[in-house]
mmCIF file of C-alpha atoms and ligand atoms in Angstrom:
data_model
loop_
_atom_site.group_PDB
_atom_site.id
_atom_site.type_symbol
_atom_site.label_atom_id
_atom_site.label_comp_id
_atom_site.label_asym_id
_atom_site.label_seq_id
_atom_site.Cartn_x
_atom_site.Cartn_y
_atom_site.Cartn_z
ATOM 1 C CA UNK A 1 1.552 12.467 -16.669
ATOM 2 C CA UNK A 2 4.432 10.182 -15.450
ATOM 3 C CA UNK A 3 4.179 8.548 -12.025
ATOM 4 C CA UNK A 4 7.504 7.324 -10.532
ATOM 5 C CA UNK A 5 6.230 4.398 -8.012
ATOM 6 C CA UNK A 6 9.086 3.144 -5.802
ATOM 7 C CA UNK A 7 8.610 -0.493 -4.516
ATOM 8 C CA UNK A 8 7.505 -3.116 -6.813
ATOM 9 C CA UNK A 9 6.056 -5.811 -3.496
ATOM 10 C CA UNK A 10 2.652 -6.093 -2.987
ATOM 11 C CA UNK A 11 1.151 -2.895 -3.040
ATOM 12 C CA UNK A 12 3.744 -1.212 -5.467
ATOM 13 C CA UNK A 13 2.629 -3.938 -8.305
ATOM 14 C CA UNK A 14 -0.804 -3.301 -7.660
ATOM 15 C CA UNK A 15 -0.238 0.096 -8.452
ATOM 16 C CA UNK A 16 1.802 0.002 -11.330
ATOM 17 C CA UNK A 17 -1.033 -2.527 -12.717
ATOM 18 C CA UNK A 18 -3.970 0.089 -11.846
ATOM 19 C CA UNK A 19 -1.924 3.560 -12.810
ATOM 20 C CA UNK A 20 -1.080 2.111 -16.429
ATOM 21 C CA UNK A 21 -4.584 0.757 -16.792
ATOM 22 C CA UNK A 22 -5.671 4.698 -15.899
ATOM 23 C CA UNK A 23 -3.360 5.733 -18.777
ATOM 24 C CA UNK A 24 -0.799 6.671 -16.800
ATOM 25 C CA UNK A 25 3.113 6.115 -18.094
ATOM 26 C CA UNK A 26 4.655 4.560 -15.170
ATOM 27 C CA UNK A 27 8.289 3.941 -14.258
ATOM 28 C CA UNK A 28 8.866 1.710 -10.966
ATOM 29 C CA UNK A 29 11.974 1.039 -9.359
ATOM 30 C CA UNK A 30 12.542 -2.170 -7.136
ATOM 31 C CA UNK A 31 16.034 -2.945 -5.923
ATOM 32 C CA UNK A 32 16.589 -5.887 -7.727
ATOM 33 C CA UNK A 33 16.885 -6.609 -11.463
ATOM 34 C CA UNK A 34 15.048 -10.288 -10.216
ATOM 35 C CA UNK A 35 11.957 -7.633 -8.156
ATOM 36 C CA UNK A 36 11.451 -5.562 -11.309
ATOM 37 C CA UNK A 37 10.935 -8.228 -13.664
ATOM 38 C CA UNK A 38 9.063 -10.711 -10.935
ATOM 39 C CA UNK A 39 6.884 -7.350 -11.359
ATOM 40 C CA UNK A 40 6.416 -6.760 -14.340
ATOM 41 C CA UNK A 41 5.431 -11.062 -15.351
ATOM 42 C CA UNK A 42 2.763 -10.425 -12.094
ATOM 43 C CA UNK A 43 1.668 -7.220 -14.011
ATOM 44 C CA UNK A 44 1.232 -9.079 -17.583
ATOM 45 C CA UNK A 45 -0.227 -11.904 -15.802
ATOM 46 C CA UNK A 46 -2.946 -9.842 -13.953
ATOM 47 C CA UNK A 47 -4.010 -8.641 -17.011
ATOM 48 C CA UNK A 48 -4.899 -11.669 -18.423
ATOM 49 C CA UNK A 49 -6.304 -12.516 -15.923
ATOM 50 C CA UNK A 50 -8.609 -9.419 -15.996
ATOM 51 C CA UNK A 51 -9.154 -9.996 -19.948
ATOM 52 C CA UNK A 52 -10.369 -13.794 -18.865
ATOM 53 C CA UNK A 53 -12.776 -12.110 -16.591
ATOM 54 C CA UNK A 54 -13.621 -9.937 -19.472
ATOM 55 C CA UNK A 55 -12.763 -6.645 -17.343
ATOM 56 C CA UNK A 56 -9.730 -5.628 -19.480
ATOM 57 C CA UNK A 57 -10.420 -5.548 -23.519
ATOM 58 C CA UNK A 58 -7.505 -7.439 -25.085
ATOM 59 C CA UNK A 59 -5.835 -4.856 -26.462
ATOM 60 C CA UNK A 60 -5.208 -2.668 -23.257
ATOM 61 C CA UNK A 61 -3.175 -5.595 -22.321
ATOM 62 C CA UNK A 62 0.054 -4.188 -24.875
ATOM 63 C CA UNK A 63 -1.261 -1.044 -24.572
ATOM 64 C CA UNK A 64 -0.754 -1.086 -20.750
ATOM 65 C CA UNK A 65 2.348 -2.765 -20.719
ATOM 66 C CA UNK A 66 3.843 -0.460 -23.295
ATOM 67 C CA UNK A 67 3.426 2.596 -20.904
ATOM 68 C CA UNK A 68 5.238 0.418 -18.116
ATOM 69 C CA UNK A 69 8.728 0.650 -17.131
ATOM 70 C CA UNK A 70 10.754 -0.991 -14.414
ATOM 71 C CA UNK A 71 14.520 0.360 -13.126
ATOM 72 C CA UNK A 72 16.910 -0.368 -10.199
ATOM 73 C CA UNK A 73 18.466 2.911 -10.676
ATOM 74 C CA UNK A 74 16.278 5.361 -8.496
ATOM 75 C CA UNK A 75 17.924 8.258 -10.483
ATOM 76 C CA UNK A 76 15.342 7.092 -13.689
ATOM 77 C CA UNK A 77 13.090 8.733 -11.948
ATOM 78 C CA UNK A 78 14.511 12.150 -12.939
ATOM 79 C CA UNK A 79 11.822 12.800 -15.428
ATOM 80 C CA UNK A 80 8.605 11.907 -13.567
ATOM 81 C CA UNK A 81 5.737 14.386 -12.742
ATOM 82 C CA UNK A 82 4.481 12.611 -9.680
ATOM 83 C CA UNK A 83 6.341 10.147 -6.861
ATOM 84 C CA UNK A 84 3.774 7.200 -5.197
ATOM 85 C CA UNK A 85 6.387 5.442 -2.656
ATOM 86 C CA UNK A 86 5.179 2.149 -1.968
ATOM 87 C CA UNK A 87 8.456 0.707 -0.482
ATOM 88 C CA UNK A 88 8.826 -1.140 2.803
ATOM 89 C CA UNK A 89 6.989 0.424 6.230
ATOM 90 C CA UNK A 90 10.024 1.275 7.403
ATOM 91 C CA UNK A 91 11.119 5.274 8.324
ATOM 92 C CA UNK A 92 14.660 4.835 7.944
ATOM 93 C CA UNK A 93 13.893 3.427 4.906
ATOM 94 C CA UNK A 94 11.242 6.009 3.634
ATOM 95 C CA UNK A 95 13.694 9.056 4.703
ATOM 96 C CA UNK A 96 16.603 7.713 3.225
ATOM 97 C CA UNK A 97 14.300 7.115 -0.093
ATOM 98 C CA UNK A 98 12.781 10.798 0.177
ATOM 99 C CA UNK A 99 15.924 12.322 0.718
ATOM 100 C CA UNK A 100 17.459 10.946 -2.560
ATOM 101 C CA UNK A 101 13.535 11.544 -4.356
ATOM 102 C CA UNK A 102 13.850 14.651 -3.371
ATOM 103 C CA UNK A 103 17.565 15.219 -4.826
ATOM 104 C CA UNK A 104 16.322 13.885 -7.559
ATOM 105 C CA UNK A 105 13.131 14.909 -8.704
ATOM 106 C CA UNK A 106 12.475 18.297 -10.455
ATOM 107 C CA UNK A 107 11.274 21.004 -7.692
ATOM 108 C CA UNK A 108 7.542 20.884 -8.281
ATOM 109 C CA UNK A 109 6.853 17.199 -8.409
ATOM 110 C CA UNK A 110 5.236 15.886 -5.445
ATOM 111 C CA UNK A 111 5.901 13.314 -3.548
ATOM 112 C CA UNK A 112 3.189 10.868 -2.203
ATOM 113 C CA UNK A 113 3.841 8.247 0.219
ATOM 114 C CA UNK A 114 1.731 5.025 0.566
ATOM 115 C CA UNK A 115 2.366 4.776 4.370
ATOM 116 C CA UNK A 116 0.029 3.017 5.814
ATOM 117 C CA UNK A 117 0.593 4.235 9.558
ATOM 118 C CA UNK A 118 3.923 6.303 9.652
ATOM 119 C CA UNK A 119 4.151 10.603 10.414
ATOM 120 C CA UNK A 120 3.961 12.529 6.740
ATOM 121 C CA UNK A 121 5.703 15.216 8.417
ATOM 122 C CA UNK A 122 8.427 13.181 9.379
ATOM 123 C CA UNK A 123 9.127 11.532 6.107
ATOM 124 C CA UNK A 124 8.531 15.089 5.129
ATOM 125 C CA UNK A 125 11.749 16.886 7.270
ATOM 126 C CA UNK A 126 14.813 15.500 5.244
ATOM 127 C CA UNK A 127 13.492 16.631 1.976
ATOM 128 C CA UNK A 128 13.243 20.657 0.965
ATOM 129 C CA UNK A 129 9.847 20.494 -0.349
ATOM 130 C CA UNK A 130 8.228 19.681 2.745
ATOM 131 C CA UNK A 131 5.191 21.651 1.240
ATOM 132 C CA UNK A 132 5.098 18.759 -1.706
ATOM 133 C CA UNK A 133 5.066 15.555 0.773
ATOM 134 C CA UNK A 134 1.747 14.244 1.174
ATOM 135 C CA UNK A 135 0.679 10.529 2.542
ATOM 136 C CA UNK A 136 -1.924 8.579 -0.180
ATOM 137 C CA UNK A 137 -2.931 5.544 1.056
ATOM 138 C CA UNK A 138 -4.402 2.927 -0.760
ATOM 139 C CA UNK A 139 -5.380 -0.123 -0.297
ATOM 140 C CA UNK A 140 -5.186 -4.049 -0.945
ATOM 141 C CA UNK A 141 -5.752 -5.166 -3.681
ATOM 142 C CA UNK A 142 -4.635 -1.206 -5.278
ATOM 143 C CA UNK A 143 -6.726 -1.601 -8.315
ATOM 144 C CA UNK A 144 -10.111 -3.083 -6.631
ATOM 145 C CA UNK A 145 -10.549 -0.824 -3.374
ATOM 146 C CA UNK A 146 -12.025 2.456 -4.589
ATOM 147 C CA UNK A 147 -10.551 4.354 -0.909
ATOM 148 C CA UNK A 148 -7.918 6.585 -0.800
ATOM 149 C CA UNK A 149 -6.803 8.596 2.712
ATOM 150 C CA UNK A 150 -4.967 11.310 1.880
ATOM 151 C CA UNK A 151 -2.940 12.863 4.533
ATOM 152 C CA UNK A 152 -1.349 15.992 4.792
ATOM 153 C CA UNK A 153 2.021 16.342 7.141
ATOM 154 C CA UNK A 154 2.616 19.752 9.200
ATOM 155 C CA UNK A 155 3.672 21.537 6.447
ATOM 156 C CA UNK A 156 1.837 20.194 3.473
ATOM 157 C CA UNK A 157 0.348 22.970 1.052
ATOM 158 C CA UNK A 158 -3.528 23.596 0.247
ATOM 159 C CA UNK A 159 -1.967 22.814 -3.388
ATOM 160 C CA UNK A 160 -0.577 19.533 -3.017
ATOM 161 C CA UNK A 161 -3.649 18.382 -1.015
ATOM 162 C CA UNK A 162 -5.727 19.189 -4.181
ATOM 163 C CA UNK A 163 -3.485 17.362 -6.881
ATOM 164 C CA UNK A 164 -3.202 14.706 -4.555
ATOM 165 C CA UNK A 165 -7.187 14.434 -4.755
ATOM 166 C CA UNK A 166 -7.383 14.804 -8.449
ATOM 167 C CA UNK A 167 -4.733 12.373 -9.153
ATOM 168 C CA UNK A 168 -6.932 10.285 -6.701
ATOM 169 C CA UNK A 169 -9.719 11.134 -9.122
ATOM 170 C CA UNK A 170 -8.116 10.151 -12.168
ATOM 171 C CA UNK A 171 -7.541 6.615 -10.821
ATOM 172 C CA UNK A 172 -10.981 6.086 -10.245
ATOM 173 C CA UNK A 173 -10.459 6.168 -6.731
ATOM 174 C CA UNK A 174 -12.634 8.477 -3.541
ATOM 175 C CA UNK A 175 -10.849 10.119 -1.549
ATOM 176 C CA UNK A 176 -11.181 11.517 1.615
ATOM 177 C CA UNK A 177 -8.497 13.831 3.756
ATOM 178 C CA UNK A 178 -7.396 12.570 6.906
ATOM 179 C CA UNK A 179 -5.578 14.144 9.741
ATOM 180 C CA UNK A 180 -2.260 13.050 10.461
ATOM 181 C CA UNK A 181 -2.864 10.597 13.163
ATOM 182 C CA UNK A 182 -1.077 6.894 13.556
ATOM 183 C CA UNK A 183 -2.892 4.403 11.202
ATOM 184 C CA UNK A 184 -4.934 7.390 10.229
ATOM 185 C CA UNK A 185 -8.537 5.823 9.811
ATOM 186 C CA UNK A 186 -8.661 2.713 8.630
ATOM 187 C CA UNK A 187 -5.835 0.906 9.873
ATOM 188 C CA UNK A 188 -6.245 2.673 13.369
ATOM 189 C CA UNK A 189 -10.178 0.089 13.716
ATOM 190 C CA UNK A 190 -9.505 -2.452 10.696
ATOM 191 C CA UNK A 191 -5.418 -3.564 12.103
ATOM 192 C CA UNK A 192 -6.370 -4.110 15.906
ATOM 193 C CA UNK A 193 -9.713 -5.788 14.922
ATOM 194 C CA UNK A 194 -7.570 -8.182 13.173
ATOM 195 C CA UNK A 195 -5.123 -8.335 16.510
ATOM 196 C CA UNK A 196 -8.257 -9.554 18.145
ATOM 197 C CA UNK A 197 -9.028 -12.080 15.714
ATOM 198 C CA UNK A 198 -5.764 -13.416 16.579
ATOM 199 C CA UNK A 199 -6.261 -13.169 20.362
ATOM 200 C CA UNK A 200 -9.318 -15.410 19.787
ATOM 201 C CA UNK A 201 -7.857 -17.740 17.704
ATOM 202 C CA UNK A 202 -4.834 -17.637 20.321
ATOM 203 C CA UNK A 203 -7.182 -18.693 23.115
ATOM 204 C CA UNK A 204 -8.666 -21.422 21.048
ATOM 205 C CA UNK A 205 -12.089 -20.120 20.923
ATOM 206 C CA UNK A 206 -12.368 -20.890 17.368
ATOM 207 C CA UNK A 207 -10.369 -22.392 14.515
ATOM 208 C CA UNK A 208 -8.963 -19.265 11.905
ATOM 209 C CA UNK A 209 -11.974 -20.837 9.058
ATOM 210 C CA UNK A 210 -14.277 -20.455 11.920
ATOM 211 C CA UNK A 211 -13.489 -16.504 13.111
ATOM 212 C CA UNK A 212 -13.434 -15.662 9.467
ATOM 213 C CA UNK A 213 -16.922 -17.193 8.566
ATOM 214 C CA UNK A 214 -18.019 -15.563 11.955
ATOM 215 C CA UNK A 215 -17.060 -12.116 10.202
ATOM 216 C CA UNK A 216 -18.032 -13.049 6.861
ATOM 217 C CA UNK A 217 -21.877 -14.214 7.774
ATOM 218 C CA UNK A 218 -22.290 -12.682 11.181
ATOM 219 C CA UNK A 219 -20.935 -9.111 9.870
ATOM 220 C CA UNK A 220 -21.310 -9.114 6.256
ATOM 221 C CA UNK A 221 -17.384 -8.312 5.762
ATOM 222 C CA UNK A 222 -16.103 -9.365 1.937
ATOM 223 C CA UNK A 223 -13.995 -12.022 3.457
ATOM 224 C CA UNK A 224 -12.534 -13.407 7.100
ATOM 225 C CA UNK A 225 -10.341 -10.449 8.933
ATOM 226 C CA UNK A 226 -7.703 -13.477 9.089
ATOM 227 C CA UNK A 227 -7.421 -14.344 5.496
ATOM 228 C CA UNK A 228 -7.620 -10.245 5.082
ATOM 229 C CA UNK A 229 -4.625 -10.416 7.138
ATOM 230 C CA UNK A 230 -2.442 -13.280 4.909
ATOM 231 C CA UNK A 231 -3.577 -11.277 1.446
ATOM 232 C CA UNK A 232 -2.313 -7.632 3.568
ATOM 233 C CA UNK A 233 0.961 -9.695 4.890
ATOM 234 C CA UNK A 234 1.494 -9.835 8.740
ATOM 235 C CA UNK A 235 4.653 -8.193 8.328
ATOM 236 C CA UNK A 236 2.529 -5.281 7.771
ATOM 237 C CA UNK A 237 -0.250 -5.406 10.547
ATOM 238 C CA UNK A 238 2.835 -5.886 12.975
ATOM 239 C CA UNK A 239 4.037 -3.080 11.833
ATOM 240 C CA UNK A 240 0.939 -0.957 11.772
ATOM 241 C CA UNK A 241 0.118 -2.476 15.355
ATOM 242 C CA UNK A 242 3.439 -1.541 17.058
ATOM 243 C CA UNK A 243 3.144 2.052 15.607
ATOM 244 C CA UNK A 244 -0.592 2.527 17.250
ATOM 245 C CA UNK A 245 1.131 0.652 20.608
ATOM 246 C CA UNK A 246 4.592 3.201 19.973
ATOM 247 C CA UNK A 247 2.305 6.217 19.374
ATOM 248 C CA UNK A 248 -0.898 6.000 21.417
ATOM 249 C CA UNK A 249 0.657 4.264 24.371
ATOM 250 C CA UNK A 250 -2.217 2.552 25.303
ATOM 251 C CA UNK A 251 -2.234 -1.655 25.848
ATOM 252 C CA UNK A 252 -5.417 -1.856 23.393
ATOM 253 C CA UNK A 253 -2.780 -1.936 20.706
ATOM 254 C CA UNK A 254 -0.456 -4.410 22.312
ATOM 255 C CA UNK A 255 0.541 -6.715 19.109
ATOM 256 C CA UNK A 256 -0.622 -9.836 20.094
ATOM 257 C CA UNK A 257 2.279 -12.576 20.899
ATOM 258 C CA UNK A 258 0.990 -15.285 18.570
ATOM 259 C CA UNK A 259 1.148 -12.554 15.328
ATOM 260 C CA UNK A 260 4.457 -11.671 16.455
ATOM 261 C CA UNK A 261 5.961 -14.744 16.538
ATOM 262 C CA UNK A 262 4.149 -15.489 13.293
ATOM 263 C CA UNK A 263 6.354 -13.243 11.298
ATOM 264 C CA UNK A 264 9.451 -14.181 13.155
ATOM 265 C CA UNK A 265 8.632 -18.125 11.530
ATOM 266 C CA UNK A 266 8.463 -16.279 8.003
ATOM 267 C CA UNK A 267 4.569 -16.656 8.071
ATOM 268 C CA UNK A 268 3.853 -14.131 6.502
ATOM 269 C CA UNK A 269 0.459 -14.863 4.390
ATOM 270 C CA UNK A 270 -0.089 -15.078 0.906
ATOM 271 C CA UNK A 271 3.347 -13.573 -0.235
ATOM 272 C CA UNK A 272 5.164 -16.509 1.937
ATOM 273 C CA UNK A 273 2.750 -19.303 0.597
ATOM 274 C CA UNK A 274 1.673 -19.283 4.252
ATOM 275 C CA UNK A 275 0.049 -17.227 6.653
ATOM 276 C CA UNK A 276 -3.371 -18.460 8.895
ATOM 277 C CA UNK A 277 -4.013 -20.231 5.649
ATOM 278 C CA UNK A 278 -1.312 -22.379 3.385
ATOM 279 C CA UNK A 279 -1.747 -20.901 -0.271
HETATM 280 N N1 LIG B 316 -7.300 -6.562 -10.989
HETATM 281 C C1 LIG B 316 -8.188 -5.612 -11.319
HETATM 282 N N2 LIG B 316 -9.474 -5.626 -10.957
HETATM 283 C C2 LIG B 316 -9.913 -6.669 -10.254
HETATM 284 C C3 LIG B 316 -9.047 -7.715 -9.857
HETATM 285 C C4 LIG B 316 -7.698 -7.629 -10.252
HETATM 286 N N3 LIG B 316 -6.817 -8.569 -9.917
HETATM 287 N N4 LIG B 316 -9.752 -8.605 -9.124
HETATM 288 C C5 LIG B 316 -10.993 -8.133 -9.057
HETATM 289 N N5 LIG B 316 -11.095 -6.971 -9.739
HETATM 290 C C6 LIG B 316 -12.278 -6.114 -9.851
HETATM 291 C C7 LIG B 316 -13.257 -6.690 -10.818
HETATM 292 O O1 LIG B 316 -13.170 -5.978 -12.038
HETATM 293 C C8 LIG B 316 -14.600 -6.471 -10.163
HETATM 294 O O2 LIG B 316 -15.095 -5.219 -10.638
HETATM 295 P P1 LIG B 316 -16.609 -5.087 -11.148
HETATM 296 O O3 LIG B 316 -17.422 -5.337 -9.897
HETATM 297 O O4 LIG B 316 -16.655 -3.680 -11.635
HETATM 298 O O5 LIG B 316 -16.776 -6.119 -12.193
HETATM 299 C C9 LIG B 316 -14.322 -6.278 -8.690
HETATM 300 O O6 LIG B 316 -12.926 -6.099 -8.576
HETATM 301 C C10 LIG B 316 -14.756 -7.440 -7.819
HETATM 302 O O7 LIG B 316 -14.208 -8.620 -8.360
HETATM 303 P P2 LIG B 316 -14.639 -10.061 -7.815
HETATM 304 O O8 LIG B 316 -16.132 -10.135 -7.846
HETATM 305 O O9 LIG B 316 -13.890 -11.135 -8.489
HETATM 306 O O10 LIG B 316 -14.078 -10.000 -6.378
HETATM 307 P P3 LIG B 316 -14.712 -10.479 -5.022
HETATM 308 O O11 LIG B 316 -16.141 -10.129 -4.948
HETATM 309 O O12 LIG B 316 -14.293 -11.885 -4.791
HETATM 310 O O13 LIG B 316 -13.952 -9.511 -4.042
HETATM 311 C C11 LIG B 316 -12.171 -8.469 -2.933
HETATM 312 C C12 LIG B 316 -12.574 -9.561 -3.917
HETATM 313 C C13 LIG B 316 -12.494 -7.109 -3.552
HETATM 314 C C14 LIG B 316 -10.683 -8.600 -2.646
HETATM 315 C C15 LIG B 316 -13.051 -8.661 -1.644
HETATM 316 O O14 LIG B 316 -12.811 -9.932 -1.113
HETATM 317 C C16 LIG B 316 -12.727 -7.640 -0.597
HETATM 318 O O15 LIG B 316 -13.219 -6.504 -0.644
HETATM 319 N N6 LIG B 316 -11.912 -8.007 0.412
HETATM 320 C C17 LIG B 316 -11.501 -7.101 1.475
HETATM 321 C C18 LIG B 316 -10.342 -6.293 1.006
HETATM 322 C C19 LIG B 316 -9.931 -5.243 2.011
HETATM 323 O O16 LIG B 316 -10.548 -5.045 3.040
HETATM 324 N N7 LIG B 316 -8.819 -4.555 1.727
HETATM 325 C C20 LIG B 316 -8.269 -3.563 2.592
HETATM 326 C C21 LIG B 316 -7.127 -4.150 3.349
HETATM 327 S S1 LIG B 316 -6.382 -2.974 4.446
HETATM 328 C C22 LIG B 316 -5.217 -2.230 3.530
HETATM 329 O O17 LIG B 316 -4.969 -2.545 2.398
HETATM 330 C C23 LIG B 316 -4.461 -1.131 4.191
HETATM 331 C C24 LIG B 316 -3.025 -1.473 4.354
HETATM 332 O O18 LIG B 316 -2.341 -0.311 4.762
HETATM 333 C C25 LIG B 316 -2.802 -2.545 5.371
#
């Protein structure tokens, strides 16, 4: 099977790096010639880094990379089986990429978004398949979180929801179906935890080491909701916040000042070199 993945930023090159390791032939497509090969070196890199940790055998490495193709030209993706859209969290920008997807892509292929927050059946209504648009969200890091929500839009077929499952399947991945609902599961407890975090560290109740070592010793989490925010980007739980605050209406998801103004400085987390943390 070919996957077409659209976006090559954070999560799009963690998918690309998982869905070739799965034996998947992959063609992404990033808007700029300097995005698809920054891609494709962070690919190749992450696999050595996984054959250092002696998770990937060394030959997978070429194997992998051999199945991998980047484009800027969204009309490569003519020939694919299956669309995974992992470009910004935007719904201008998802419809105006579904509309030309779906223009492009043969009739049956379905397309998956990666939405982390945004209405299916929206992204759904300016394609003609709107049977064939299903969300699939993953999450960071793509090839280490075993979780996928899939979510069907108003309109999505019995059909797709399966083959959205298997494919789940086939990348090693659990999935579980999720109403269509803002920031369906996850994001709707994990994103305004992480708002409070920054309320806290906002008031000056603790320094951001501090909050995260609460969480990390106090609650068992993997590591600090604050350095979960930098590796996730605060682009994105700004986003994800002021569609819970847009949708729900209620001041529980109020985007806390201090993370907005955080992205307006750039400070962004790990992709920006600095987020809570300097990296
Ligand atoms: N590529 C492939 N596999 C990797 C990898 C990589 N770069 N890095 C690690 N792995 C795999 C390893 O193979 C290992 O597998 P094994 O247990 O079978 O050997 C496994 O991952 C764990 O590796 P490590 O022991 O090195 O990793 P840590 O124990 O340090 O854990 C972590 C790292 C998994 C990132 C952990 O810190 C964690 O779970 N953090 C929280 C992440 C999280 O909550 N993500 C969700 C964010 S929300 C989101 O994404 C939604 C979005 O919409 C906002």
């Amino acid at each position: 099977m070919k996957i077409g993945i659209l976006g090559a930023s954070t999560m799009g090159r963690g998918l690309i790096q998982h869905c070739a390791n799965c034996g998947f032939d992959i063609i992404y497509r990033a808007r700029s010639q300097k995005s698809v090969d920054s891609a494709y070196q962070y690919v190749s890199d992450q696999y050595d880094f996984m054959i250092s940790h002696g998770w990937l055998a060394e030959e997978k490495k070429a194997e992998n990379l051999a199945r991998i193709k980047g484009t800027t030209d969204i009309k490569d993706l003519a020939d694919v089986d299956y669309v995974i859209e992992a470009a910004a969290e935007n719904m201008e920008t998802k419809k105006e990429l579904f509309k030309e997807l779906d223009s492009i892509c043969r009739p049956d292929v379905i397309l998956a978004t990666n939405t982390s927050s945004l209405s299916i059946t929206e992204i759904a209504s300016v394609t003609n398949r709107h049977d064939k648009v299903v969300g699939m969200h993953f999450f960071n890091p793509a090839p280490v979180m075993k979780l996928v929500e899939i979510i069907p839009g108003y309109n999505t077929s019995d059909a797709t929801l399966e083959t959205a499952k298997s494919v789940s399947e086939k990348l090693l991945k659990t999935p579980i179906v999720v109403k269509e609902a803002p920031g369906f599961v996850v994001n709707r407890m994990l994103v305004p935890m992480i708002n409070e975090c920054v309320a806290v560290l906002a008031e000056g109740i603790a320094s951001a080491s501090d909050i995260d070592k609460a969480m990390q010793l106090g609650a068992n989490h993997p590591m600090g909701p604050l350095a979960l925010a930098d590796l996730v980007g605060l682009d994105i739980c700004l986003a994800i916040m002021e569609t819970l605050h847009s949708e729900l209406g209620e001041d529980k998801y109020r985007p806390h000042p201090l993370l907005r103004k955080m992205v307006r400085a750039g400070k962004l987390g790990q992709k920006t070199g600095e987020g809570f943390y300097t990296y």
